[in-house]
Amino acid sequence: LRIWIDLLCINRRDAREEAEKRSHMAKAYRSARMVVGWLGPKDDTSDLAIDIIRQWNACMPATFGEPGDREVHPDDYAPVMQWMGPVAHLSDIPPGITDPRDVPSYKAISGFLDRPYFRNAWILEDMAMARFPAFLLGDDIISWMEVLRLNRVNEDIKDNGAAMFPDELRHLLEYMPLGSVHAFLQEFEMRQRQHGITPAMLLAGTGSMKSSIKSSAASTAGDT
């Protein structure tokens, strides 16, 4: 498993140096099979956050959020969101909890999206150049597309409500910073125009890439 770790220190007051180093970085990021951003240490909500993201993503239609999809499949969007049935229980408010901010699912997703990594525009602009950007939390890898899809669902529910989502949690839903979302979507749209890539293709590709990386890592560990 060949790994390149980004430890470059760039003097942003030197325009020539910045342009040269960023050109090298862009080549590295775009050439890599996968770019993984470390989100920091796990906490006691991380496993639940990852479980929610994965289960929601598995139930969401592959075309969710694509241009024109709402008009073709209106029941996939708020307020109906018919696909949410199998995962609605993940947002249930447990008995005895009166403050929605104490609901485990809210605390988990809020803590995940509030990590400092998602607020560092410089890092995310570089990450967005990769073919398969992903994020590492503990031993789990989450793709950028999975995070963006969660973000899109949160926006839709907060704006329109959803029959199978607790209304008490609706106003608390959080998103990734707009700058972070823009960086990823801008790069994705460029790749769409150049190569005809769709979100469904990226989801499938990222899934196989994550399996490949885990297998490579396991093989490497076994050889040492």
C-alpha positions as MATLAB code, in Angstrom:
seq = 'LRIWIDLLCINRRDAREEAEKRSHMAKAYRSARMVVGWLGPKDDTSDLAIDIIRQWNACMPATFGEPGDREVHPDDYAPVMQWMGPVAHLSDIPPGITDPRDVPSYKAISGFLDRPYFRNAWILEDMAMARFPAFLLGDDIISWMEVLRLNRVNEDIKDNGAAMFPDELRHLLEYMPLGSVHAFLQEFEMRQRQHGITPAMLLAGTGSMKSSIKSSAASTAGDT';
ca = [
       0.000    0.000    0.000;
       1.742    3.172   -1.196;
       0.797    6.260    0.833;
       1.530    9.954    0.320;
       1.012   12.111    3.421;
       0.377   15.821    2.945;
       2.826   17.572    5.270;
       3.711   20.514    3.038;
       4.197   23.916    4.638;
       3.303   26.703    2.206;
       4.097   30.390    2.562;
       0.827   31.897    1.375;
       2.403   35.356    1.222;
       4.647   34.155   -1.609;
       2.369   33.876   -4.647;
       4.947   32.025   -6.739;
       5.666   29.448   -4.033;
       1.956   28.937   -3.355;
       1.166   28.414   -7.048;
       4.044   25.955   -7.463;
       3.259   23.912   -4.340;
      -0.468   23.831   -5.032;
       0.241   22.600   -8.559;
       2.249   19.713   -7.087;
      -0.485   19.007   -4.545;
      -3.189   19.034   -7.213;
      -1.230   16.446   -9.208;
      -0.845   14.231   -6.127;
      -4.498   14.511   -5.122;
      -5.833   13.886   -8.625;
      -3.470   10.965   -9.258;
      -4.211    9.144   -6.005;
      -6.643    6.225   -6.067;
      -8.210    7.642   -2.922;
      -7.605   10.626   -0.627;
      -8.460   10.138    3.044;
      -8.940   13.027    5.456;
      -8.514   12.216    9.157;
     -11.396   13.714   11.131;
      -9.690   13.344   14.494;
     -10.087   10.906   17.403;
     -13.308    8.989   17.899;
     -15.655    9.928   20.702;
     -18.578    8.123   22.326;
     -20.967    9.237   19.543;
     -18.805    8.371   16.520;
     -19.985    4.792   15.998;
     -23.642    5.844   16.044;
     -22.978    8.713   13.616;
     -21.269    6.397   11.131;
     -24.022    3.802   11.512;
     -26.707    6.431   10.793;
     -24.853    7.812    7.771;
     -24.377    4.354    6.287;
     -27.907    3.129    6.929;
     -29.508    6.307    5.559;
     -27.264    6.205    2.513;
     -28.129    2.551    1.851;
     -31.857    3.373    1.841;
     -31.677    6.608   -0.150;
     -32.266    6.282   -3.896;
     -29.022    6.488   -5.859;
     -30.337    9.475   -7.813;
     -31.372   11.500   -4.729;
     -30.443   15.145   -5.209;
     -29.605   14.924   -8.900;
     -31.026   17.703  -11.109;
     -34.653   16.995  -12.045;
     -34.965   13.962   -9.771;
     -37.421   15.661   -7.401;
     -39.845   16.201  -10.280;
     -39.542   12.591  -11.465;
     -39.662   11.004   -7.974;
     -41.475   13.479   -5.699;
     -42.213   10.849   -3.037;
     -38.484   10.401   -2.443;
     -38.311   13.946   -1.097;
     -39.777   15.838    1.851;
     -42.339   15.734    3.224;
     -42.987   12.121    2.091;
     -39.503   10.562    1.844;
     -40.946    7.098    1.340;
     -37.485    5.488    1.418;
     -37.050    6.499    5.054;
     -39.272    3.717    6.462;
     -36.501    1.205    7.300;
     -34.324    3.871    8.972;
     -36.937    6.086   10.646;
     -36.284    4.408   14.006;
     -32.737    5.815   14.045;
     -34.205    9.259   14.768;
     -36.655    8.157   17.463;
     -36.696   10.184   20.682;
     -36.167    7.745   23.594;
     -38.647    7.857   26.483;
     -37.722   10.290   29.239;
     -35.757   12.704   27.041;
     -37.331   16.152   27.092;
     -34.527   18.175   25.489;
     -34.175   17.269   21.779;
     -30.484   18.138   21.970;
     -30.009   15.088   24.208;
     -31.402   12.671   21.605;
     -28.563   10.228   20.775;
     -28.996   10.451   16.996;
     -28.940   14.252   17.065;
     -25.836   14.366   19.273;
     -24.061   11.870   17.031;
     -24.732   13.579   13.689;
     -24.255   17.061   15.114;
     -20.899   16.044   16.566;
     -19.837   14.488   13.257;
     -20.726   17.484   11.064;
     -19.310   19.936   13.608;
     -15.789   18.510   13.451;
     -13.171   21.214   12.691;
     -12.008   19.358    9.561;
     -15.224   20.270    7.729;
     -14.587   23.959    8.454;
     -11.096   24.111    6.990;
     -11.743   25.411    3.468;
      -8.064   25.133    2.492;
      -7.917   21.400    3.204;
     -11.298   20.671    1.664;
     -10.447   22.461   -1.579;
      -7.505   20.076   -1.937;
      -9.598   17.068   -0.920;
     -12.225   17.928   -3.525;
      -9.677   17.442   -6.318;
      -9.337   13.739   -5.542;
     -11.132   11.073   -7.559;
     -12.439    9.477   -4.366;
     -12.262   11.826   -1.367;
     -13.106   10.106    1.911;
     -12.892   10.697    5.644;
     -11.367    8.479    8.335;
     -12.839    8.288   11.824;
     -11.407    5.537   13.991;
     -11.202    2.497   11.704;
     -14.124    3.578    9.527;
     -13.959    5.286    6.139;
     -16.862    7.487    5.036;
     -16.971    8.795    1.469;
     -17.530   12.441    0.645;
     -20.618   11.483   -1.364;
     -22.174    9.799    1.673;
     -21.595   12.966    3.706;
     -22.993   15.204    0.958;
     -26.097   13.023    0.657;
     -26.661   13.261    4.405;
     -26.281   17.019    4.087;
     -28.873   17.145    1.286;
     -31.375   15.128    3.315;
     -30.895   17.368    6.344;
     -31.505   20.463    4.225;
     -34.655   18.981    2.692;
     -36.094   17.907    6.053;
     -35.278   21.208    7.750;
     -36.900   23.204    4.941;
     -39.987   21.035    4.421;
     -40.381   18.592    7.316;
     -40.787   14.850    6.901;
     -43.592   12.535    7.959;
     -41.200    9.952    9.445;
     -38.785   12.386   11.124;
     -39.494   13.886   14.598;
     -40.582   17.502   14.234;
     -38.863   18.277   17.541;
     -35.484   17.621   15.891;
     -36.190   19.398   12.630;
     -35.055   22.888   13.688;
     -31.843   21.453   15.179;
     -30.623   19.796   11.985;
     -27.163   20.933   10.984;
     -25.345   21.075    7.673;
     -21.786   21.179    6.503;
     -20.527   24.767    6.010;
     -21.636   26.147    2.647;
     -18.038   26.707    1.566;
     -17.244   23.028    2.175;
     -20.263   21.832    0.221;
     -19.510   24.254   -2.610;
     -15.911   23.030   -2.923;
     -16.996   19.412   -3.372;
     -19.980   20.118   -5.613;
     -18.000   22.467   -7.849;
     -15.340   19.822   -8.442;
     -17.967   17.117   -8.919;
     -19.878   19.170  -11.496;
     -16.653   19.729  -13.412;
     -16.042   15.966  -13.497;
     -19.631   15.418  -14.589;
     -19.088   17.673  -17.600;
     -15.728   16.123  -18.482;
     -16.390   12.446  -17.871;
     -20.142   11.973  -17.488;
     -19.753   10.750  -13.886;
     -22.948   10.433  -11.829;
     -23.406   10.304   -8.030;
     -24.504    6.667   -8.328;
     -21.242    5.817  -10.124;
     -19.208    7.590   -7.462;
     -21.030    5.791   -4.658;
     -20.366    2.426   -6.259;
     -16.755    3.288   -6.965;
     -16.113    4.576   -3.465;
     -17.601    1.448   -1.929;
     -15.269   -0.831   -3.873;
     -12.334    1.477   -3.184;
     -12.953    1.356    0.571;
     -12.990   -2.443    0.450;
      -9.771   -2.448   -1.559;
      -8.006   -0.155    0.885;
      -9.082   -2.186    3.897;
      -7.934   -5.392    2.200;
      -4.579   -3.826    1.282;
      -4.106   -2.524    4.798;
      -4.942   -5.921    6.291;
      -2.512   -7.626    3.918;
       0.238   -5.129    4.758;
      -0.331   -5.573    8.474;
      -0.132   -9.333    8.095;
       3.232   -9.080    6.293;
       4.930   -6.939    8.926;
];
